[in-house]
Amino acid sequence: MTWWTEGGEIWDADLRASVLANTLDRFNERWLLQGIANVPAIARSLDVDSLRSLGGLPAVIVSPGPSLDCDGELLRRVARRVVVIAASHSLRALRRMGVRPDLVVSLDAEPSDHFAGVSEHEFGGLVLSAVADPALFQRKPGRRWVHLAAGAEWLCAAYPDSPVLQSGGCVSGLALSLALHAGCWPIALVGQDLALTDDGHLYSAASQDAMTVASAPDAGGWFTATCTDGGELRALSVTLPGLHGAPVKSHRVFQIYRDWFAHVARRVFERRGVRIVNCTSFGARIDHCEEIPLNKWIARTPQPQGWNDLVVSTYATGPVDSALASAAVAGPHERRRMMNAHLCALRVQLARVETAAQVCALIAEDGSASALEAAEAVLRGNMGVLGLPISALRLADFMAVQRRLLSAQGLARLRAARALYQLMASAARTLSGALPETC
């Protein structure tokens, strides 16, 4: 495990809690059900560890901020001599600029239009969250890697040696963690504005989200952004230090992302003595990053061995393409066998949880506190990593029972405990039935 994976925290607990709270309530059940639906595709996808074949190559992380519109010509120049890793939200903008990303990273749990009209020949490969929209798993199976997302560890424990990369709650964060895990260096950030333009735009004019525009903040500092899909985003307005000295307008979620990037950049410098380079043209400053224009970063970045102008002019296979081709055939060939074995183990564990929860419910009905304490210990021992998926199935019901437990006393508390255990047993049974028989 490395420090940009789940094995080592790179940001403080309060910041992590803020990011998780921003997404957990909305996506918890969706993550669970989509993770289960994706099991067969996960077993047929490549492990991100195989992308270590990209080690030593420079990388550009492309995000969909408004400043991306300034960098199309420079990105066309640098493409194919560096690894271009695009956040899915920037894919349409890159396509319009004539830039073919080597990897597109997606965390989209909901159906999105980021890939609409984009053929599978217009990017090198996909890196998907295990809980992503199942429709995304229908694309390019020969060049598809799976990131074992937070919230799906219980399912992806089939592959105990696979890294769980941190994302900081945003797809660009996952792209950066992926580049670091693959061993790419140096790494530059482009389009990572994390700020609003003067007229309220949040994203590149060439992106799918171009029409997302923020209103003026209300008296409480909140603004509403009307999104391209007709939905609305309500966020707290903040002011952040800007790249060129003057403060910039942003919002609280962008600030959380910015702080996460700053933590990563600080750790990179502490461990390696070198800095991630922020080549974003304008927007919020990210602490601990070096700040230089993209053209200067391109000029000082050595060409990978085996690259020359002929590679770009003829679209011949270069070092990036070769590394991706190598990664696409690397990795374990027994992933299906490992997942099938894990599914069998999960069913056994879920059956034990169901039985233990039923025993707890019966004891709670009889009112024996000491016996209930012993039965609860058995239940906890059987639960393991299944607490999150079991509660996610009926999160609202679990939270309601938990509130009753906090306020109840005596017999009422035992009745609330009985309801909780019955809920656990039912959820465990439902989850077991939802698992595919085989993949």
GROMACS .gro file of C-alpha atoms in nm:
model
  439
    1MET     CA    1   0.000   0.000   0.000
    2THR     CA    2   0.114   0.354  -0.075
    3TRP     CA    3   0.013   0.677   0.092
    4TRP     CA    4  -0.227   0.784  -0.186
    5THR     CA    5  -0.431   0.465  -0.137
    6GLU     CA    6  -0.669   0.378   0.141
    7GLY     CA    7  -0.377   0.227   0.333
    8GLY     CA    8  -0.256   0.570   0.443
    9GLU     CA    9  -0.459   0.882   0.509
   10ILE     CA   10  -0.328   1.194   0.342
   11TRP     CA   11  -0.588   1.433   0.473
   12ASP     CA   12  -0.736   1.501   0.812
   13ALA     CA   13  -1.046   1.337   0.951
   14ASP     CA   14  -1.263   1.652   0.937
   15LEU     CA   15  -1.185   1.706   0.569
   16ARG     CA   16  -1.252   1.341   0.486
   17ALA     CA   17  -1.583   1.358   0.672
   18SER     CA   18  -1.685   1.667   0.474
   19VAL     CA   19  -1.625   1.493   0.141
   20LEU     CA   20  -1.800   1.174   0.247
   21ALA     CA   21  -2.099   1.364   0.384
   22ASN     CA   22  -2.127   1.542   0.048
   23THR     CA   23  -2.195   1.216  -0.137
   24LEU     CA   24  -2.290   0.938   0.104
   25ASP     CA   25  -2.656   1.022   0.165
   26ARG     CA   26  -2.720   1.067  -0.206
   27PHE     CA   27  -2.537   0.766  -0.348
   28ASN     CA   28  -2.512   0.506  -0.072
   29GLU     CA   29  -2.783   0.269  -0.198
   30ARG     CA   30  -2.701   0.342  -0.563
   31TRP     CA   31  -2.335   0.252  -0.500
   32LEU     CA   32  -2.440  -0.075  -0.343
   33LEU     CA   33  -2.682  -0.185  -0.615
   34GLN     CA   34  -2.456  -0.076  -0.901
   35GLY     CA   35  -2.156  -0.246  -0.746
   36ILE     CA   36  -2.354  -0.570  -0.738
   37ALA     CA   37  -2.475  -0.520  -1.096
   38ASN     CA   38  -2.116  -0.458  -1.208
   39VAL     CA   39  -1.972  -0.776  -1.055
   40PRO     CA   40  -1.947  -0.973  -1.383
   41ALA     CA   41  -1.786  -0.677  -1.560
   42ILE     CA   42  -1.549  -0.613  -1.268
   43ALA     CA   43  -1.430  -0.971  -1.292
   44ARG     CA   44  -1.357  -0.922  -1.663
   45SER     CA   45  -1.180  -0.586  -1.621
   46LEU     CA   46  -0.814  -0.511  -1.566
   47ASP     CA   47  -0.656  -0.421  -1.236
   48VAL     CA   48  -0.522  -0.066  -1.210
   49ASP     CA   49  -0.195  -0.214  -1.083
   50SER     CA   50  -0.123  -0.313  -1.443
   51LEU     CA   51  -0.102   0.058  -1.529
   52ARG     CA   52   0.235   0.065  -1.357
   53SER     CA   53   0.363   0.002  -1.709
   54LEU     CA   54   0.321   0.380  -1.744
   55GLY     CA   55   0.584   0.437  -1.475
   56GLY     CA   56   0.842   0.701  -1.562
   57LEU     CA   57   0.627   0.870  -1.827
   58PRO     CA   58   0.515   1.231  -1.773
   59ALA     CA   59   0.142   1.285  -1.725
   60VAL     CA   60  -0.109   1.567  -1.762
   61ILE     CA   61  -0.428   1.553  -1.555
   62VAL     CA   62  -0.703   1.731  -1.752
   63SER     CA   63  -0.998   1.874  -1.559
   64PRO     CA   64  -1.299   2.061  -1.703
   65GLY     CA   65  -1.250   2.407  -1.551
   66PRO     CA   66  -1.318   2.716  -1.764
   67SER     CA   67  -0.944   2.773  -1.817
   68LEU     CA   68  -0.925   2.449  -2.017
   69ASP     CA   69  -1.052   2.645  -2.317
   70CYS     CA   70  -0.717   2.829  -2.329
   71ASP     CA   71  -0.506   2.515  -2.356
   72GLY     CA   72  -0.634   2.323  -2.657
   73GLU     CA   73  -0.341   2.400  -2.888
   74LEU     CA   74  -0.082   2.322  -2.619
   75LEU     CA   75  -0.254   1.996  -2.529
   76ARG     CA   76  -0.255   1.891  -2.895
   77ARG     CA   77   0.120   1.956  -2.902
   78VAL     CA   78   0.196   1.754  -2.591
   79ALA     CA   79  -0.045   1.463  -2.653
   80ARG     CA   80   0.120   1.128  -2.735
   81ARG     CA   81   0.447   1.232  -2.573
   82VAL     CA   82   0.288   1.240  -2.227
   83VAL     CA   83   0.012   1.036  -2.068
   84VAL     CA   84  -0.306   1.244  -2.098
   85ILE     CA   85  -0.541   1.139  -1.817
   86ALA     CA   86  -0.879   1.307  -1.855
   87ALA     CA   87  -1.157   1.343  -1.603
   88SER     CA   88  -1.470   1.220  -1.777
   89HIS     CA   89  -1.627   1.568  -1.751
   90SER     CA   90  -1.350   1.704  -1.977
   91LEU     CA   91  -1.381   1.436  -2.248
   92ARG     CA   92  -1.616   1.628  -2.474
   93ALA     CA   93  -1.401   1.941  -2.451
   94LEU     CA   94  -1.088   1.746  -2.544
   95ARG     CA   95  -1.270   1.589  -2.836
   96ARG     CA   96  -1.364   1.931  -2.971
   97MET     CA   97  -1.002   2.042  -2.929
   98GLY     CA   98  -0.876   1.742  -3.126
   99VAL     CA   99  -0.698   1.587  -2.825
  100ARG     CA  100  -0.720   1.211  -2.777
  101PRO     CA  101  -0.677   1.126  -2.407
  102ASP     CA  102  -0.488   0.809  -2.322
  103LEU     CA  103  -0.707   0.734  -2.021
  104VAL     CA  104  -1.051   0.862  -1.923
  105VAL     CA  105  -1.135   0.833  -1.554
  106SER     CA  106  -1.495   0.822  -1.439
  107LEU     CA  107  -1.664   0.817  -1.098
  108ASP     CA  108  -2.012   0.875  -1.241
  109ALA     CA  109  -2.265   0.686  -1.032
  110GLU     CA  110  -2.554   0.837  -1.225
  111PRO     CA  111  -2.611   0.814  -1.601
  112SER     CA  112  -2.429   1.099  -1.773
  113ASP     CA  113  -2.383   1.242  -2.121
  114HIS     CA  114  -2.007   1.281  -2.096
  115PHE     CA  115  -1.953   0.992  -2.339
  116ALA     CA  116  -2.244   1.074  -2.572
  117GLY     CA  117  -2.129   1.078  -2.932
  118VAL     CA  118  -1.773   0.977  -2.838
  119SER     CA  119  -1.654   0.659  -3.007
  120GLU     CA  120  -1.430   0.410  -2.830
  121HIS     CA  121  -1.148   0.495  -3.070
  122GLU     CA  122  -1.133   0.851  -2.939
  123PHE     CA  123  -0.964   0.758  -2.613
  124GLY     CA  124  -0.709   0.496  -2.513
  125GLY     CA  125  -0.887   0.330  -2.223
  126LEU     CA  126  -1.134   0.369  -1.938
  127VAL     CA  127  -1.069   0.364  -1.565
  128LEU     CA  128  -1.399   0.312  -1.388
  129SER     CA  129  -1.513   0.303  -1.031
  130ALA     CA  130  -1.649  -0.036  -0.929
  131VAL     CA  131  -1.978   0.138  -0.844
  132ALA     CA  132  -2.004   0.344  -1.165
  133ASP     CA  133  -2.309   0.353  -1.389
  134PRO     CA  134  -2.331  -0.003  -1.531
  135ALA     CA  135  -2.374   0.140  -1.883
  136LEU     CA  136  -2.012   0.258  -1.872
  137PHE     CA  137  -1.894  -0.099  -1.829
  138GLN     CA  138  -2.032  -0.180  -2.174
  139ARG     CA  139  -1.751   0.022  -2.332
  140LYS     CA  140  -1.420  -0.113  -2.460
  141PRO     CA  141  -1.372  -0.422  -2.241
  142GLY     CA  142  -1.020  -0.483  -2.374
  143ARG     CA  143  -0.904  -0.145  -2.242
  144ARG     CA  144  -1.101  -0.113  -1.920
  145TRP     CA  145  -0.950  -0.088  -1.576
  146VAL     CA  146  -1.141  -0.095  -1.246
  147HIS     CA  147  -1.072   0.128  -0.948
  148LEU     CA  148  -1.193  -0.036  -0.628
  149ALA     CA  149  -1.399   0.252  -0.500
  150ALA     CA  150  -1.463   0.353  -0.142
  151GLY     CA  151  -1.798   0.200  -0.049
  152ALA     CA  152  -1.738  -0.117  -0.252
  153GLU     CA  153  -1.447  -0.264  -0.055
  154TRP     CA  154  -1.671  -0.541   0.079
  155LEU     CA  155  -1.735  -0.659  -0.277
  156CYS     CA  156  -1.389  -0.603  -0.417
  157ALA     CA  157  -1.218  -0.787  -0.133
  158ALA     CA  158  -1.204  -1.062  -0.396
  159TYR     CA  159  -0.882  -0.889  -0.501
  160PRO     CA  160  -0.699  -0.820  -0.173
  161ASP     CA  161  -0.382  -0.698  -0.344
  162SER     CA  162  -0.559  -0.436  -0.555
  163PRO     CA  163  -0.519  -0.074  -0.445
  164VAL     CA  164  -0.813   0.136  -0.337
  165LEU     CA  165  -0.714   0.476  -0.469
  166GLN     CA  166  -0.832   0.791  -0.295
  167SER     CA  167  -1.018   1.050  -0.498
  168GLY     CA  168  -1.083   1.330  -0.254
  169GLY     CA  169  -1.445   1.306  -0.365
  170CYS     CA  170  -1.382   1.422  -0.724
  171VAL     CA  171  -1.288   1.250  -1.047
  172SER     CA  172  -0.981   1.471  -1.101
  173GLY     CA  173  -0.853   1.359  -0.763
  174LEU     CA  174  -0.884   0.997  -0.871
  175ALA     CA  175  -0.695   1.080  -1.192
  176LEU     CA  176  -0.410   1.228  -0.985
  177SER     CA  177  -0.397   0.929  -0.750
  178LEU     CA  178  -0.395   0.699  -1.052
  179ALA     CA  179  -0.100   0.883  -1.207
  180LEU     CA  180   0.093   0.866  -0.881
  181HIS     CA  181   0.015   0.497  -0.833
  182ALA     CA  182   0.120   0.422  -1.191
  183GLY     CA  183   0.453   0.594  -1.125
  184CYS     CA  184   0.406   0.874  -1.379
  185TRP     CA  185   0.638   1.171  -1.333
  186PRO     CA  186   0.645   1.465  -1.370
  187ILE     CA  187   0.274   1.541  -1.329
  188ALA     CA  188   0.098   1.858  -1.442
  189LEU     CA  189  -0.256   1.977  -1.370
  190VAL     CA  190  -0.457   2.153  -1.640
  191GLY     CA  191  -0.810   2.296  -1.613
  192GLN     CA  192  -0.808   2.252  -1.236
  193ASP     CA  193  -0.969   2.593  -1.174
  194LEU     CA  194  -1.181   2.505  -0.869
  195ALA     CA  195  -1.333   2.849  -0.910
  196LEU     CA  196  -1.607   3.041  -1.091
  197THR     CA  197  -1.549   3.286  -1.372
  198ASP     CA  198  -1.663   3.646  -1.329
  199ASP     CA  199  -1.988   3.562  -1.508
  200GLY     CA  200  -2.052   3.255  -1.291
  201HIS     CA  201  -1.943   2.967  -1.518
  202LEU     CA  202  -1.803   2.659  -1.344
  203TYR     CA  203  -1.686   2.454  -1.643
  204SER     CA  204  -1.521   2.474  -1.983
  205ALA     CA  205  -1.736   2.622  -2.259
  206ALA     CA  206  -1.650   2.314  -2.469
  207SER     CA  207  -1.754   2.063  -2.202
  208GLN     CA  208  -2.083   1.884  -2.152
  209ASP     CA  209  -2.144   2.101  -1.844
  210ALA     CA  210  -2.080   2.432  -2.021
  211MET     CA  211  -2.419   2.579  -1.935
  212THR     CA  212  -2.380   2.530  -1.560
  213VAL     CA  213  -2.391   2.889  -1.436
  214ALA     CA  214  -2.408   3.017  -1.079
  215SER     CA  215  -2.643   3.292  -0.966
  216ALA     CA  216  -2.534   3.577  -0.741
  217PRO     CA  217  -2.510   3.460  -0.377
  218ASP     CA  218  -2.807   3.534  -0.150
  219ALA     CA  219  -2.782   3.713   0.183
  220GLY     CA  220  -2.660   3.394   0.351
  221GLY     CA  221  -2.383   3.343   0.097
  222TRP     CA  222  -2.555   3.059  -0.091
  223PHE     CA  223  -2.589   3.050  -0.468
  224THR     CA  224  -2.784   2.828  -0.704
  225ALA     CA  225  -2.624   2.696  -1.022
  226THR     CA  226  -2.853   2.590  -1.305
  227CYS     CA  227  -2.696   2.281  -1.461
  228THR     CA  228  -2.687   2.177  -1.824
  229ASP     CA  229  -2.924   1.886  -1.757
  230GLY     CA  230  -3.182   2.119  -1.604
  231GLY     CA  231  -3.101   2.031  -1.245
  232GLU     CA  232  -2.979   2.269  -0.980
  233LEU     CA  233  -2.675   2.282  -0.754
  234ARG     CA  234  -2.701   2.480  -0.434
  235ALA     CA  235  -2.368   2.564  -0.273
  236LEU     CA  236  -2.211   2.798  -0.021
  237SER     CA  237  -2.007   3.073  -0.184
  238VAL     CA  238  -1.646   3.117  -0.066
  239THR     CA  239  -1.349   3.327  -0.169
  240LEU     CA  240  -1.013   3.157  -0.229
  241PRO     CA  241  -0.661   3.279  -0.305
  242GLY     CA  242  -0.614   3.301  -0.683
  243LEU     CA  243  -0.331   3.179  -0.902
  244HIS     CA  244  -0.234   3.532  -0.998
  245GLY     CA  245  -0.268   3.696  -0.658
  246ALA     CA  246  -0.622   3.831  -0.670
  247PRO     CA  247  -0.888   3.630  -0.480
  248VAL     CA  248  -1.136   3.425  -0.682
  249LYS     CA  249  -1.497   3.323  -0.632
  250SER     CA  250  -1.558   2.957  -0.556
  251HIS     CA  251  -1.784   2.736  -0.346
  252ARG     CA  252  -1.745   2.510  -0.045
  253VAL     CA  253  -1.724   2.181  -0.236
  254PHE     CA  254  -1.451   2.317  -0.465
  255GLN     CA  255  -1.270   2.436  -0.153
  256ILE     CA  256  -1.279   2.083  -0.012
  257TYR     CA  257  -1.135   1.948  -0.336
  258ARG     CA  258  -0.868   2.219  -0.337
  259ASP     CA  259  -0.762   2.131   0.018
  260TRP     CA  260  -0.736   1.763  -0.079
  261PHE     CA  261  -0.510   1.842  -0.375
  262ALA     CA  262  -0.297   2.058  -0.146
  263HIS     CA  263  -0.256   1.768   0.098
  264VAL     CA  264  -0.148   1.538  -0.185
  265ALA     CA  265   0.096   1.797  -0.322
  266ARG     CA  266   0.246   1.850   0.024
  267ARG     CA  267   0.299   1.478   0.074
  268VAL     CA  268   0.459   1.441  -0.268
  269PHE     CA  269   0.707   1.716  -0.180
  270GLU     CA  270   0.776   1.570   0.165
  271ARG     CA  271   0.839   1.221   0.026
  272ARG     CA  272   1.015   1.305  -0.301
  273GLY     CA  273   1.142   1.659  -0.271
  274VAL     CA  274   0.965   1.753  -0.596
  275ARG     CA  275   0.638   1.928  -0.666
  276ILE     CA  276   0.326   1.857  -0.866
  277VAL     CA  277   0.297   2.135  -1.123
  278ASN     CA  278  -0.022   2.337  -1.156
  279CYS     CA  279  -0.036   2.460  -1.517
  280THR     CA  280  -0.395   2.579  -1.490
  281SER     CA  281  -0.422   2.920  -1.658
  282PHE     CA  282  -0.646   3.081  -1.397
  283GLY     CA  283  -0.851   2.986  -1.095
  284ALA     CA  284  -0.780   2.900  -0.731
  285ARG     CA  285  -0.427   2.851  -0.601
  286ILE     CA  286  -0.345   2.499  -0.479
  287ASP     CA  287  -0.091   2.518  -0.199
  288HIS     CA  288   0.236   2.322  -0.228
  289CYS     CA  289   0.216   2.303  -0.608
  290GLU     CA  290   0.464   2.468  -0.842
  291GLU     CA  291   0.289   2.715  -1.070
  292ILE     CA  292   0.413   2.760  -1.428
  293PRO     CA  293   0.238   2.799  -1.765
  294LEU     CA  294   0.174   2.481  -1.961
  295ASN     CA  295   0.402   2.585  -2.248
  296LYS     CA  296   0.698   2.617  -2.009
  297TRP     CA  297   0.623   2.279  -1.852
  298ILE     CA  298   0.615   2.122  -2.199
  299ALA     CA  299   0.947   2.285  -2.291
  300ARG     CA  300   1.128   2.157  -1.984
  301THR     CA  301   0.975   1.806  -1.976
  302PRO     CA  302   1.204   1.549  -2.140
  303GLN     CA  303   1.065   1.349  -2.428
  304PRO     CA  304   1.009   0.984  -2.336
  305GLN     CA  305   1.255   0.742  -2.487
  306GLY     CA  306   1.129   0.626  -2.827
  307TRP     CA  307   0.924   0.939  -2.896
  308ASN     CA  308   0.982   1.171  -3.190
  309ASP     CA  309   0.787   1.398  -3.422
  310LEU     CA  310   0.722   1.109  -3.657
  311VAL     CA  311   0.513   0.939  -3.391
  312VAL     CA  312   0.272   1.231  -3.378
  313SER     CA  313   0.263   1.306  -3.749
  314THR     CA  314   0.194   0.946  -3.854
  315TYR     CA  315  -0.001   0.829  -3.546
  316ALA     CA  316   0.247   0.547  -3.515
  317THR     CA  317   0.266   0.359  -3.188
  318GLY     CA  318   0.465   0.558  -2.934
  319PRO     CA  319   0.578   0.486  -2.577
  320VAL     CA  320   0.242   0.578  -2.422
  321ASP     CA  321   0.049   0.354  -2.661
  322SER     CA  322   0.297   0.073  -2.604
  323ALA     CA  323   0.267   0.106  -2.227
  324LEU     CA  324  -0.114   0.097  -2.244
  325ALA     CA  325  -0.103  -0.206  -2.472
  326SER     CA  326   0.125  -0.377  -2.221
  327ALA     CA  327  -0.109  -0.290  -1.935
  328ALA     CA  328  -0.409  -0.425  -2.127
  329VAL     CA  329  -0.264  -0.777  -2.134
  330ALA     CA  330  -0.109  -0.766  -1.789
  331GLY     CA  331  -0.266  -0.853  -1.456
  332PRO     CA  332  -0.421  -1.171  -1.314
  333HIS     CA  333  -0.601  -1.403  -1.555
  334GLU     CA  334  -0.791  -1.562  -1.265
  335ARG     CA  335  -1.003  -1.263  -1.171
  336ARG     CA  336  -1.327  -1.445  -1.248
  337ARG     CA  337  -1.227  -1.742  -1.035
  338MET     CA  338  -1.131  -1.511  -0.747
  339MET     CA  339  -1.461  -1.322  -0.767
  340ASN     CA  340  -1.668  -1.642  -0.779
  341ALA     CA  341  -1.488  -1.770  -0.469
  342HIS     CA  342  -1.553  -1.439  -0.296
  343LEU     CA  343  -1.923  -1.448  -0.384
  344CYS     CA  344  -1.952  -1.791  -0.225
  345ALA     CA  345  -1.779  -1.665   0.090
  346LEU     CA  346  -2.007  -1.361   0.103
  347ARG     CA  347  -2.319  -1.576   0.092
  348VAL     CA  348  -2.191  -1.786   0.382
  349GLN     CA  349  -2.107  -1.473   0.581
  350LEU     CA  350  -2.443  -1.311   0.506
  351ALA     CA  351  -2.624  -1.628   0.620
  352ARG     CA  352  -2.432  -1.613   0.949
  353VAL     CA  353  -2.518  -1.246   0.992
  354GLU     CA  354  -2.885  -1.318   0.928
  355THR     CA  355  -2.891  -1.600   1.184
  356ALA     CA  356  -2.701  -1.399   1.445
  357ALA     CA  357  -2.933  -1.100   1.397
  358GLN     CA  358  -3.239  -1.322   1.434
  359VAL     CA  359  -3.098  -1.463   1.761
  360CYS     CA  360  -3.040  -1.108   1.889
  361ALA     CA  361  -3.398  -1.015   1.799
  362LEU     CA  362  -3.536  -1.312   1.994
  363ILE     CA  363  -3.325  -1.234   2.300
  364ALA     CA  364  -3.424  -0.866   2.288
  365GLU     CA  365  -3.788  -0.975   2.292
  366ASP     CA  366  -3.727  -1.177   2.610
  367GLY     CA  367  -3.554  -0.880   2.775
  368SER     CA  368  -3.230  -1.046   2.891
  369ALA     CA  369  -2.962  -0.775   2.877
  370SER     CA  370  -2.669  -1.004   2.962
  371ALA     CA  371  -2.766  -1.265   2.704
  372LEU     CA  372  -2.820  -0.992   2.447
  373GLU     CA  373  -2.470  -0.857   2.506
  374ALA     CA  374  -2.320  -1.200   2.434
  375ALA     CA  375  -2.535  -1.244   2.121
  376GLU     CA  376  -2.437  -0.900   1.996
  377ALA     CA  377  -2.070  -0.998   2.022
  378VAL     CA  378  -2.139  -1.295   1.794
  379LEU     CA  379  -2.322  -1.068   1.549
  380ARG     CA  380  -2.033  -0.820   1.542
  381GLY     CA  381  -1.789  -1.102   1.483
  382ASN     CA  382  -1.986  -1.221   1.181
  383MET     CA  383  -2.053  -0.873   1.042
  384GLY     CA  384  -1.697  -0.782   0.940
  385VAL     CA  385  -1.706  -0.541   0.643
  386LEU     CA  386  -2.077  -0.601   0.575
  387GLY     CA  387  -2.205  -0.324   0.801
  388LEU     CA  388  -2.203  -0.059   0.527
  389PRO     CA  389  -2.375  -0.262   0.251
  390ILE     CA  390  -2.635  -0.403   0.489
  391SER     CA  391  -2.729  -0.059   0.621
  392ALA     CA  392  -2.719   0.094   0.272
  393LEU     CA  393  -3.008  -0.122   0.153
  394ARG     CA  394  -3.252   0.048   0.389
  395LEU     CA  395  -3.058   0.344   0.518
  396ALA     CA  396  -3.360   0.557   0.613
  397ASP     CA  397  -3.510   0.272   0.818
  398PHE     CA  398  -3.179   0.206   0.993
  399MET     CA  399  -3.137   0.572   1.082
  400ALA     CA  400  -3.492   0.591   1.218
  401VAL     CA  401  -3.436   0.289   1.444
  402GLN     CA  402  -3.101   0.428   1.558
  403ARG     CA  403  -3.273   0.751   1.664
  404ARG     CA  404  -3.523   0.549   1.866
  405LEU     CA  405  -3.239   0.361   2.035
  406LEU     CA  406  -3.067   0.684   2.135
  407SER     CA  407  -3.375   0.824   2.307
  408ALA     CA  408  -3.538   0.506   2.445
  409GLN     CA  409  -3.497   0.360   2.794
  410GLY     CA  410  -3.580   0.025   2.953
  411LEU     CA  411  -3.832  -0.189   2.770
  412ALA     CA  412  -3.872   0.064   2.489
  413ARG     CA  413  -3.499   0.039   2.422
  414LEU     CA  414  -3.517  -0.340   2.396
  415ARG     CA  415  -3.805  -0.311   2.151
  416ALA     CA  416  -3.607  -0.069   1.939
  417ALA     CA  417  -3.309  -0.307   1.951
  418ARG     CA  418  -3.534  -0.591   1.838
  419ALA     CA  419  -3.651  -0.384   1.541
  420LEU     CA  420  -3.289  -0.308   1.452
  421TYR     CA  421  -3.189  -0.675   1.455
  422GLN     CA  422  -3.491  -0.774   1.248
  423LEU     CA  423  -3.393  -0.507   0.998
  424MET     CA  424  -3.037  -0.642   0.985
  425ALA     CA  425  -3.159  -0.996   0.925
  426SER     CA  426  -3.393  -0.886   0.647
  427ALA     CA  427  -3.123  -0.675   0.478
  428ALA     CA  428  -2.868  -0.956   0.495
  429ARG     CA  429  -3.116  -1.195   0.333
  430THR     CA  430  -3.200  -0.943   0.059
  431LEU     CA  431  -2.833  -0.869  -0.010
  432SER     CA  432  -2.748  -1.237  -0.039
  433GLY     CA  433  -3.030  -1.284  -0.290
  434ALA     CA  434  -2.907  -0.988  -0.497
  435LEU     CA  435  -2.558  -1.130  -0.549
  436PRO     CA  436  -2.505  -1.295  -0.889
  437GLU     CA  437  -2.470  -1.672  -0.884
  438THR     CA  438  -2.156  -1.661  -1.091
  439CYS     CA  439  -1.955  -1.427  -1.309
   0.00000   0.00000   0.00000
